[in-house]
Amino acid sequence: MQVSLIGLSVFAITLIVAYYSRGMLIIGLVASLAFGSTAMMTLTSLGGSSPLIYTLFAALLVMAVTARRRIWLDLGNVFGSIRPIWVLSALMAYAIVGAWFLPRFFAGQTSVFVQSRTRMSVVEASLAPVSANISQTGYFILGGLTAIALCALLLHTNRIDQIRRGFFLWCGLHTTMGLVDFLGKSSGAGDLLAPIRTANYAIITGAEEAGFTRIAGAYSEASAFGGVSLACLAFCYTYWRKTRSRLAQWLALTLLVLIVLSTSSTAYVGLAILSIPVAFSIARSLISGRIGSDEILIMTLLACGLAAALGIAVVNAGFFDPFIRLIEATIINKSTSSSGLERTYWNVKSLQAFVDTSGLGIGFGSSRASSWPIAVLSQLGLFGAIMMAILLGVIFRGLGRYSARVDLETDAVATSVKNCALASIVSGSLVSGTADPGIVFFVALAVISATRVRARSTGNATRPLLEQRGARRRQGSWDVAMQRS
């Protein structure tokens, strides 16, 4: 095991900031996601796996909840009131058993893609137990335990404000480091964030695409930065639409600019997918005649941008040629490039492995795909994929009808976290090679599940009461006006 002093220093600084933000473990856990290539150590016994600093925050959160004197009562409340937690627990057990049993039972019966220690690249090999069976399953189990621990805390005390501050700190750090990376490379200063890239990953931060410098932020490559930027943009945009927060508005605009400049095909395709529900929402508002000021702002900005682009094209016909080459390289010709063909082949072989194992799967971490749904299907099999789909359905449903039973802030935070998790799933569906949906998925599962339970238990909640009081005040004002008349 090799310890990274820089990684430990970043962890300590994040812990101190989270402590003074009055939510050390929850805020620290979410904020630490901004450091996507900062590891505290490298585990040579597990094939060089290097846990990022968020894993220590997650482990501390789980241990803190476990050490509570009322732990059994908390667990009873969680399992007694949140049915999806039973599905999550069954999926965790299935992942552990499958990671050990399946690659041994089906050894040599199909081919998979694994990380080669000697060649430092992904190679095709016959199915066999690998170190990733332990490391990736461990990350997944840690995420599941984090969701259970968060449910216990959120059911006991309303900590939605800590969730909000944690996500804003994460988005702020991610945006800031993206700007630092972009300005450093654009000014010729190089990779200013190189000292904090301590993870044992393939670091691809100095690459260019069609003459444009690729933005990686605090991550190992532009694709990872683009995927996380989509998740942060979804959170900030949703929170802005719900609350008209100026902070969320400016973060969303800055993240949108960074996504455009990132040269990441994942970010571009993901942004196009996420724009579809936004376009439908605006169209529905136009048809119903209930368009809001924020939607007018969005359409105005789009119109101004289009008019500016047309004006520039008229004055200088070749101005957009570099951007056209960028779009061609990252989107249009991406599927026919060597990397695109390679990743397509990974997905084809992963689906073949699912067929070769009669739908049982090859075990968590046994192979690498290039799409999260395909990785889930090939590694967890049909049974595991069904359980994962159930959990994804819980997040997609969100608060549902219970949104009317919680206060506006809780509704805004829960909906923003939900959309953040769904955006991360969209980006993962484009490039992710593992069946692990990521820690944001588990945080969103806990926030939504616990909030629904609290809304059910409170019965008449804050928003209906406020509406009733407002109605009584309006009725009283009407009565006074009638008496005066």
Coordinates of C-alpha atoms in Angstrom, one line a residue:
M1 CA 0.0 0.0 0.0
Q2 CA 1.3 3.4 -1.0
V3 CA 0.0 6.4 0.9
S4 CA -0.4 9.8 -0.9
L5 CA 0.4 12.8 1.3
I6 CA -1.3 15.2 -1.1
G7 CA -4.4 13.0 -1.1
L8 CA -4.5 13.0 2.7
S9 CA -4.0 16.8 2.7
V10 CA -6.9 17.4 0.3
F11 CA -9.0 15.1 2.5
A12 CA -8.1 17.0 5.6
I13 CA -8.9 20.4 4.0
T14 CA -12.2 19.1 2.8
L15 CA -13.0 17.8 6.2
I16 CA -12.2 21.1 7.9
V17 CA -14.4 23.0 5.4
A18 CA -17.2 20.6 5.9
Y19 CA -16.9 20.9 9.7
Y20 CA -17.2 24.7 9.6
S21 CA -20.2 24.2 7.2
R22 CA -22.0 22.5 10.0
G23 CA -22.3 19.1 8.4
M24 CA -18.9 17.4 8.5
L25 CA -19.7 14.0 7.1
I26 CA -22.7 14.6 4.8
I27 CA -21.3 17.9 3.3
G28 CA -17.8 16.4 3.2
L29 CA -19.0 13.3 1.4
V30 CA -20.8 15.3 -1.3
A31 CA -18.1 18.0 -1.7
S32 CA -15.3 15.4 -2.0
L33 CA -16.9 14.2 -5.3
A34 CA -15.2 17.3 -6.9
F35 CA -11.8 15.6 -6.6
G36 CA -12.3 12.9 -9.2
S37 CA -8.6 11.9 -9.6
T38 CA -7.4 12.5 -6.0
A39 CA -6.6 9.3 -4.1
M40 CA -5.3 8.8 -0.6
M41 CA -3.5 5.6 -1.3
T42 CA -2.8 2.9 -3.9
L43 CA -3.6 -0.7 -3.0
T44 CA -1.0 -2.7 -4.8
S45 CA -2.6 -6.0 -3.5
L46 CA -5.8 -5.1 -5.5
G47 CA -4.2 -4.6 -8.8
G48 CA -3.2 -1.0 -8.1
S49 CA -6.7 0.2 -7.1
S50 CA -6.6 3.7 -5.7
P51 CA -9.7 4.8 -3.7
L52 CA -10.7 8.4 -4.1
I53 CA -11.1 10.6 -1.1
Y54 CA -14.9 10.3 -1.2
T55 CA -14.6 6.6 -0.1
L56 CA -13.1 7.6 3.2
F57 CA -15.9 10.1 3.8
A58 CA -18.4 7.4 3.0
A59 CA -16.7 4.9 5.3
L60 CA -16.6 7.5 8.1
L61 CA -20.3 8.2 7.6
V62 CA -21.2 4.5 7.8
M63 CA -19.0 4.0 10.9
A64 CA -20.5 7.1 12.6
V65 CA -24.0 5.8 12.1
T66 CA -23.0 2.3 13.2
A67 CA -21.5 3.6 16.4
R68 CA -24.7 5.3 17.5
R69 CA -26.3 3.9 20.6
R70 CA -29.7 3.7 18.8
I71 CA -28.3 2.0 15.8
W72 CA -30.8 -1.0 16.0
L73 CA -33.7 1.3 16.3
D74 CA -32.5 3.4 13.4
L75 CA -32.1 0.3 11.2
G76 CA -35.5 -0.9 12.3
N77 CA -37.0 2.4 11.1
V78 CA -35.1 2.2 7.8
F79 CA -36.0 -1.3 6.9
G80 CA -39.5 -1.0 8.4
S81 CA -40.5 2.1 6.4
I82 CA -38.4 2.1 3.2
R83 CA -39.2 -0.9 1.1
P84 CA -36.6 -0.1 -1.6
I85 CA -33.8 -0.7 1.0
W86 CA -34.8 -4.4 1.0
V87 CA -34.2 -4.4 -2.8
L88 CA -30.9 -2.6 -2.3
S89 CA -29.8 -5.1 0.4
A90 CA -30.7 -8.1 -1.9
L91 CA -28.8 -6.5 -4.7
M92 CA -25.7 -6.0 -2.5
A93 CA -25.9 -9.7 -1.4
Y94 CA -26.3 -10.8 -5.0
A95 CA -23.3 -8.7 -6.1
I96 CA -21.1 -10.2 -3.4
V97 CA -22.0 -13.8 -4.2
G98 CA -21.9 -13.2 -7.9
A99 CA -18.5 -11.5 -7.8
W100 CA -17.0 -14.6 -6.1
F101 CA -19.0 -17.4 -7.7
L102 CA -19.8 -16.5 -11.3
P103 CA -16.3 -15.9 -12.7
R104 CA -15.3 -19.2 -11.2
F105 CA -18.3 -21.1 -12.4
F106 CA -18.2 -19.8 -16.0
A107 CA -14.3 -19.6 -16.1
G108 CA -13.1 -19.9 -19.7
Q109 CA -16.6 -20.1 -21.2
T110 CA -16.6 -16.6 -22.5
S111 CA -14.2 -13.7 -23.2
V112 CA -14.1 -10.4 -21.4
F113 CA -12.1 -7.2 -21.3
V114 CA -9.9 -6.6 -18.3
Q115 CA -7.2 -4.2 -17.3
S116 CA -3.7 -5.6 -17.9
R117 CA -1.1 -4.9 -15.2
T118 CA 1.8 -5.3 -17.6
R119 CA 0.5 -3.5 -20.6
M120 CA -1.5 -0.8 -18.7
S121 CA -4.4 -1.1 -21.1
V122 CA -7.6 -3.0 -21.5
V123 CA -7.1 -6.4 -23.1
E124 CA -9.4 -9.3 -24.2
A125 CA -9.0 -12.4 -22.1
S126 CA -11.0 -15.5 -21.1
L127 CA -13.3 -15.1 -18.1
A128 CA -11.5 -15.6 -14.8
P129 CA -11.4 -14.1 -11.3
V130 CA -9.6 -10.7 -11.2
S131 CA -8.8 -8.1 -8.6
A132 CA -11.6 -5.9 -9.9
N133 CA -14.1 -8.4 -8.5
I134 CA -13.0 -7.3 -5.1
S135 CA -12.4 -3.6 -5.6
Q136 CA -15.4 -2.7 -7.7
T137 CA -17.7 -4.8 -5.6
G138 CA -16.3 -3.0 -2.6
Y139 CA -17.1 0.4 -4.0
F140 CA -20.7 -0.8 -4.8
I141 CA -21.2 -2.2 -1.3
L142 CA -19.8 1.0 0.2
G143 CA -22.3 3.0 -1.8
G144 CA -25.2 0.8 -0.7
L145 CA -24.2 1.1 3.0
T146 CA -23.9 4.8 2.5
A147 CA -27.5 4.9 1.3
I148 CA -28.7 3.0 4.3
A149 CA -26.7 5.2 6.7
L150 CA -28.0 8.3 5.1
C151 CA -31.6 7.0 5.4
A152 CA -31.0 6.5 9.1
L153 CA -29.8 10.0 9.6
L154 CA -32.4 11.7 7.4
L155 CA -35.3 9.8 9.1
H156 CA -34.1 10.7 12.5
T157 CA -33.4 14.4 11.8
N158 CA -34.3 16.8 8.9
R159 CA -30.8 17.3 7.3
I160 CA -32.0 18.5 4.0
D161 CA -30.1 21.7 4.5
Q162 CA -26.8 19.8 4.8
I163 CA -27.6 18.0 1.5
R164 CA -28.2 21.3 -0.2
R165 CA -25.0 22.9 1.1
G166 CA -23.0 19.8 0.2
F167 CA -24.2 19.7 -3.4
F168 CA -23.6 23.4 -3.8
L169 CA -20.1 23.1 -2.4
W170 CA -19.5 20.2 -4.8
C171 CA -20.8 22.2 -7.8
G172 CA -18.8 25.2 -6.8
L173 CA -15.5 23.3 -6.4
H174 CA -16.1 21.5 -9.6
T175 CA -16.8 24.7 -11.5
T176 CA -13.8 26.5 -10.0
M177 CA -11.4 23.7 -10.8
G178 CA -12.8 23.5 -14.4
L179 CA -12.1 27.2 -14.8
V180 CA -8.6 26.9 -13.3
D181 CA -7.8 24.0 -15.7
F182 CA -9.1 25.9 -18.7
L183 CA -7.3 29.2 -17.9
G184 CA -4.1 27.4 -17.1
K185 CA -4.0 25.5 -20.4
S186 CA -5.2 28.5 -22.4
S187 CA -2.5 30.8 -21.0
G188 CA 0.3 28.3 -21.5
A189 CA 0.8 27.5 -17.8
G190 CA 0.0 23.9 -18.3
D191 CA -1.9 21.5 -16.0
L192 CA -2.2 23.6 -12.8
L193 CA -4.1 20.8 -11.1
A194 CA -1.5 18.1 -11.8
P195 CA -0.4 17.9 -8.1
I196 CA -3.8 16.7 -6.9
R197 CA -4.1 13.9 -9.6
T198 CA -2.8 11.2 -7.3
A199 CA -5.1 8.3 -8.5
N200 CA -3.5 5.4 -10.3
Y201 CA -5.5 6.1 -13.5
A202 CA -4.5 6.8 -17.0
I203 CA -4.2 10.6 -16.8
I204 CA -5.1 12.2 -20.2
T205 CA -5.2 15.9 -19.5
G206 CA -2.8 17.4 -22.1
A207 CA -4.7 16.2 -25.2
E208 CA -6.3 18.4 -27.8
E209 CA -9.3 17.8 -30.1
A210 CA -9.5 19.6 -33.4
G211 CA -7.1 22.3 -32.1
F212 CA -9.1 22.9 -28.9
T213 CA -7.6 22.2 -25.5
R214 CA -9.6 19.6 -23.6
I215 CA -10.8 20.6 -20.1
A216 CA -10.4 17.9 -17.5
G217 CA -10.8 19.9 -14.3
A218 CA -9.8 17.8 -11.3
Y219 CA -10.6 14.6 -13.2
S220 CA -8.3 12.2 -15.2
E221 CA -9.8 13.1 -18.6
A222 CA -12.2 15.3 -20.4
S223 CA -14.9 12.6 -20.7
A224 CA -15.1 12.2 -16.9
F225 CA -15.2 16.0 -16.4
G226 CA -18.0 16.3 -18.9
G227 CA -20.1 13.6 -17.3
V228 CA -19.8 15.2 -13.8
S229 CA -20.5 18.6 -15.3
L230 CA -23.8 17.3 -16.7
A231 CA -24.8 16.1 -13.2
C232 CA -23.8 19.4 -11.6
L233 CA -25.6 21.3 -14.3
A234 CA -28.8 19.3 -13.7
F235 CA -28.7 20.0 -10.0
C236 CA -28.1 23.8 -10.4
Y237 CA -30.6 24.2 -13.2
T238 CA -33.4 22.4 -11.4
Y239 CA -32.7 24.3 -8.1
W240 CA -32.7 27.6 -10.0
R241 CA -36.0 26.8 -11.7
K242 CA -37.5 25.8 -8.3
T243 CA -36.2 28.6 -6.2
R244 CA -34.9 31.4 -8.5
S245 CA -31.6 31.1 -6.7
R246 CA -29.0 33.5 -8.2
L247 CA -26.1 31.3 -7.1
A248 CA -27.7 28.3 -8.8
Q249 CA -28.3 30.4 -11.9
W250 CA -24.7 31.6 -12.3
L251 CA -23.3 28.1 -11.6
A252 CA -25.6 26.7 -14.2
L253 CA -24.5 29.2 -16.8
T254 CA -20.8 28.7 -16.0
L255 CA -21.2 24.9 -16.2
L256 CA -22.9 25.2 -19.5
V257 CA -20.0 27.2 -20.9
L258 CA -17.5 24.7 -19.5
I259 CA -19.4 21.8 -21.1
V260 CA -19.3 23.5 -24.5
L261 CA -15.6 24.1 -24.1
S262 CA -14.8 20.7 -22.7
T263 CA -14.6 19.0 -26.2
S264 CA -16.1 15.9 -24.6
S265 CA -18.4 13.9 -26.9
T266 CA -20.0 12.5 -23.7
A267 CA -20.8 16.0 -22.5
Y268 CA -22.2 17.0 -25.9
V269 CA -24.4 14.0 -26.4
G270 CA -25.5 14.0 -22.8
L271 CA -26.4 17.7 -23.0
A272 CA -28.5 17.1 -26.1
I273 CA -30.4 14.3 -24.3
L274 CA -31.0 16.4 -21.1
S275 CA -32.2 19.3 -23.3
I276 CA -35.1 17.3 -24.5
P277 CA -37.2 17.5 -21.3
V278 CA -36.3 21.2 -20.9
A279 CA -37.6 21.8 -24.5
F280 CA -40.8 19.9 -23.8
S281 CA -41.3 21.9 -20.6
I282 CA -40.9 25.2 -22.4
A283 CA -43.2 24.1 -25.2
R284 CA -45.8 23.0 -22.7
S285 CA -45.6 26.4 -21.0
L286 CA -46.0 28.2 -24.4
I287 CA -49.0 26.1 -25.4
S288 CA -50.7 26.6 -22.0
G289 CA -49.9 30.3 -22.0
R290 CA -48.2 30.1 -18.6
I291 CA -44.7 30.9 -19.5
G292 CA -42.5 32.1 -16.7
S293 CA -39.7 34.7 -16.5
D294 CA -37.0 32.1 -16.3
E295 CA -38.3 30.4 -19.5
I296 CA -38.4 33.8 -21.2
L297 CA -34.8 34.3 -20.1
I298 CA -33.8 30.9 -21.6
M299 CA -35.5 31.7 -25.0
T300 CA -34.0 35.2 -25.0
L301 CA -30.5 33.8 -24.5
L302 CA -30.9 31.2 -27.2
A303 CA -32.3 33.8 -29.6
C304 CA -29.4 36.2 -28.9
G305 CA -26.9 33.4 -29.3
L306 CA -28.4 32.4 -32.6
A307 CA -28.5 35.9 -33.9
A308 CA -24.9 36.5 -32.8
A309 CA -23.8 33.3 -34.6
L310 CA -25.6 34.3 -37.8
G311 CA -24.1 37.8 -37.7
I312 CA -20.5 36.4 -37.2
A313 CA -21.1 33.9 -40.0
V314 CA -22.1 36.7 -42.4
V315 CA -19.1 38.9 -41.5
N316 CA -16.6 36.0 -41.4
A317 CA -17.7 32.9 -43.3
G318 CA -14.7 30.8 -42.0
F319 CA -15.0 31.8 -38.3
F320 CA -16.9 28.6 -37.3
D321 CA -14.7 26.2 -39.2
P322 CA -12.7 25.1 -36.1
F323 CA -16.0 24.5 -34.3
I324 CA -17.4 22.5 -37.2
R325 CA -14.3 20.3 -37.2
L326 CA -14.7 19.9 -33.4
I327 CA -18.3 18.7 -33.8
E328 CA -17.3 16.3 -36.6
A329 CA -14.4 14.9 -34.5
T330 CA -16.3 14.5 -31.2
I331 CA -19.8 13.5 -32.4
I332 CA -20.3 12.8 -36.1
N333 CA -17.1 10.8 -36.7
K334 CA -16.8 9.5 -33.2
S335 CA -18.4 6.1 -33.9
T336 CA -16.1 5.4 -36.7
S337 CA -12.9 6.4 -34.9
S338 CA -10.6 3.8 -33.4
S339 CA -11.7 4.5 -29.9
G340 CA -15.3 4.4 -30.9
L341 CA -15.0 1.1 -32.7
E342 CA -13.1 -0.3 -29.7
R343 CA -15.7 0.7 -27.2
T344 CA -18.5 -0.7 -29.5
Y345 CA -16.6 -4.0 -29.5
W346 CA -16.5 -3.9 -25.7
N347 CA -20.3 -3.6 -25.6
V348 CA -20.8 -6.4 -28.1
K349 CA -18.6 -8.8 -26.2
S350 CA -20.3 -7.8 -22.9
L351 CA -23.7 -8.7 -24.4
Q352 CA -22.2 -11.9 -25.7
A353 CA -21.0 -12.7 -22.2
F354 CA -24.5 -12.2 -20.9
V355 CA -25.8 -14.7 -23.5
D356 CA -22.9 -17.2 -22.9
T357 CA -23.8 -17.3 -19.1
S358 CA -27.5 -17.9 -19.9
G359 CA -28.5 -14.5 -18.4
L360 CA -26.8 -15.1 -15.0
G361 CA -23.9 -12.6 -15.6
I362 CA -20.2 -12.9 -15.2
G363 CA -19.9 -11.2 -11.8
F364 CA -19.3 -7.7 -10.6
G365 CA -16.1 -6.3 -11.9
S366 CA -15.3 -9.2 -14.2
S367 CA -15.2 -7.2 -17.4
R368 CA -15.3 -3.7 -18.8
A369 CA -18.0 -2.4 -21.1
S370 CA -18.6 1.1 -22.4
S371 CA -22.2 1.7 -21.3
W372 CA -23.6 1.4 -17.8
P373 CA -26.8 -0.6 -18.7
I374 CA -24.8 -3.1 -20.7
A375 CA -22.3 -3.4 -17.8
V376 CA -25.2 -4.0 -15.4
L377 CA -26.7 -6.7 -17.7
S378 CA -23.4 -8.5 -18.4
Q379 CA -22.0 -8.4 -14.8
L380 CA -25.2 -8.7 -12.7
G381 CA -27.3 -10.7 -15.1
L382 CA -31.0 -10.5 -15.7
F383 CA -31.9 -10.8 -12.0
G384 CA -29.5 -8.1 -10.8
A385 CA -30.5 -5.8 -13.7
I386 CA -34.2 -6.1 -12.6
M387 CA -33.3 -5.1 -9.0
M388 CA -31.2 -2.2 -10.3
A389 CA -34.1 -1.1 -12.5
I390 CA -36.4 -1.0 -9.5
L391 CA -34.0 1.2 -7.6
L392 CA -33.6 3.5 -10.7
G393 CA -37.4 3.7 -10.9
V394 CA -37.5 4.9 -7.3
I395 CA -35.2 7.7 -8.2
F396 CA -37.0 8.5 -11.4
R397 CA -40.3 8.7 -9.6
G398 CA -38.9 11.2 -7.1
L399 CA -41.3 12.5 -4.4
G400 CA -44.3 12.1 -6.7
R401 CA -47.5 13.1 -5.0
Y402 CA -45.6 13.7 -1.7
S403 CA -44.0 16.8 -3.1
A404 CA -47.2 18.7 -2.1
R405 CA -46.6 17.5 1.5
V406 CA -43.2 19.0 2.0
D407 CA -42.0 22.5 2.2
L408 CA -40.7 24.2 -1.0
E409 CA -37.0 24.0 0.0
T410 CA -37.2 20.2 0.6
D411 CA -39.0 19.7 -2.6
A412 CA -36.4 21.8 -4.5
V413 CA -33.5 19.9 -3.0
A414 CA -35.0 16.5 -3.5
T415 CA -35.9 17.2 -7.1
S416 CA -32.5 18.7 -7.8
V417 CA -30.7 15.7 -6.3
K418 CA -33.0 13.4 -8.3
N419 CA -32.2 15.1 -11.6
C420 CA -28.5 15.2 -10.7
A421 CA -28.5 11.4 -10.3
L422 CA -30.5 10.9 -13.5
A423 CA -28.0 13.1 -15.4
S424 CA -25.1 11.0 -14.0
I425 CA -26.9 7.9 -15.3
V426 CA -27.3 9.4 -18.7
S427 CA -23.5 10.1 -18.9
G428 CA -22.8 6.7 -17.5
S429 CA -24.9 5.1 -20.1
L430 CA -22.7 6.6 -22.8
V431 CA -19.2 5.7 -21.4
S432 CA -19.2 3.9 -18.0
G433 CA -17.5 0.6 -17.9
T434 CA -18.7 -0.7 -14.6
A435 CA -22.1 -1.7 -13.2
D436 CA -21.6 0.6 -10.2
P437 CA -24.0 3.6 -10.7
G438 CA -21.9 5.9 -8.5
I439 CA -22.2 7.4 -5.1
V440 CA -24.6 10.2 -6.4
F441 CA -27.1 7.4 -7.3
F442 CA -27.1 6.1 -3.7
V443 CA -27.3 9.6 -2.1
A444 CA -30.3 10.4 -4.3
L445 CA -31.9 7.1 -3.4
A446 CA -31.5 7.9 0.3
V447 CA -32.7 11.5 0.0
I448 CA -35.8 10.6 -2.0
S449 CA -36.8 7.5 0.1
A450 CA -36.3 9.2 3.4
T451 CA -38.2 12.4 2.3
R452 CA -41.1 10.3 1.1
V453 CA -41.3 8.5 4.5
R454 CA -41.1 11.8 6.4
A455 CA -43.8 13.3 4.2
R456 CA -46.1 10.3 4.8
S457 CA -45.6 10.4 8.5
T458 CA -46.3 14.1 8.9
G459 CA -49.7 14.0 7.2
N460 CA -50.7 17.6 6.8
A461 CA -47.4 19.2 6.0
T462 CA -46.0 22.7 5.7
R463 CA -47.1 23.6 2.2
P464 CA -50.8 22.8 2.6
L465 CA -50.9 24.6 5.9
L466 CA -49.2 27.7 4.3
E467 CA -51.7 27.6 1.4
Q468 CA -54.6 27.3 3.9
R469 CA -53.3 30.2 5.9
G470 CA -52.8 32.3 2.8
A471 CA -56.3 31.5 1.7
R472 CA -57.6 32.6 5.1
R473 CA -55.6 35.8 4.9
R474 CA -57.0 36.6 1.4
Q475 CA -60.5 35.8 2.6
G476 CA -60.0 38.1 5.5
S477 CA -58.8 40.9 3.3
W478 CA -61.8 40.4 1.0
D479 CA -64.2 40.6 3.9
V480 CA -62.6 43.8 5.1
A481 CA -62.8 45.3 1.6
M482 CA -66.5 44.4 1.4
Q483 CA -67.3 46.0 4.7
R484 CA -65.5 49.2 3.7
S485 CA -67.5 49.3 0.5

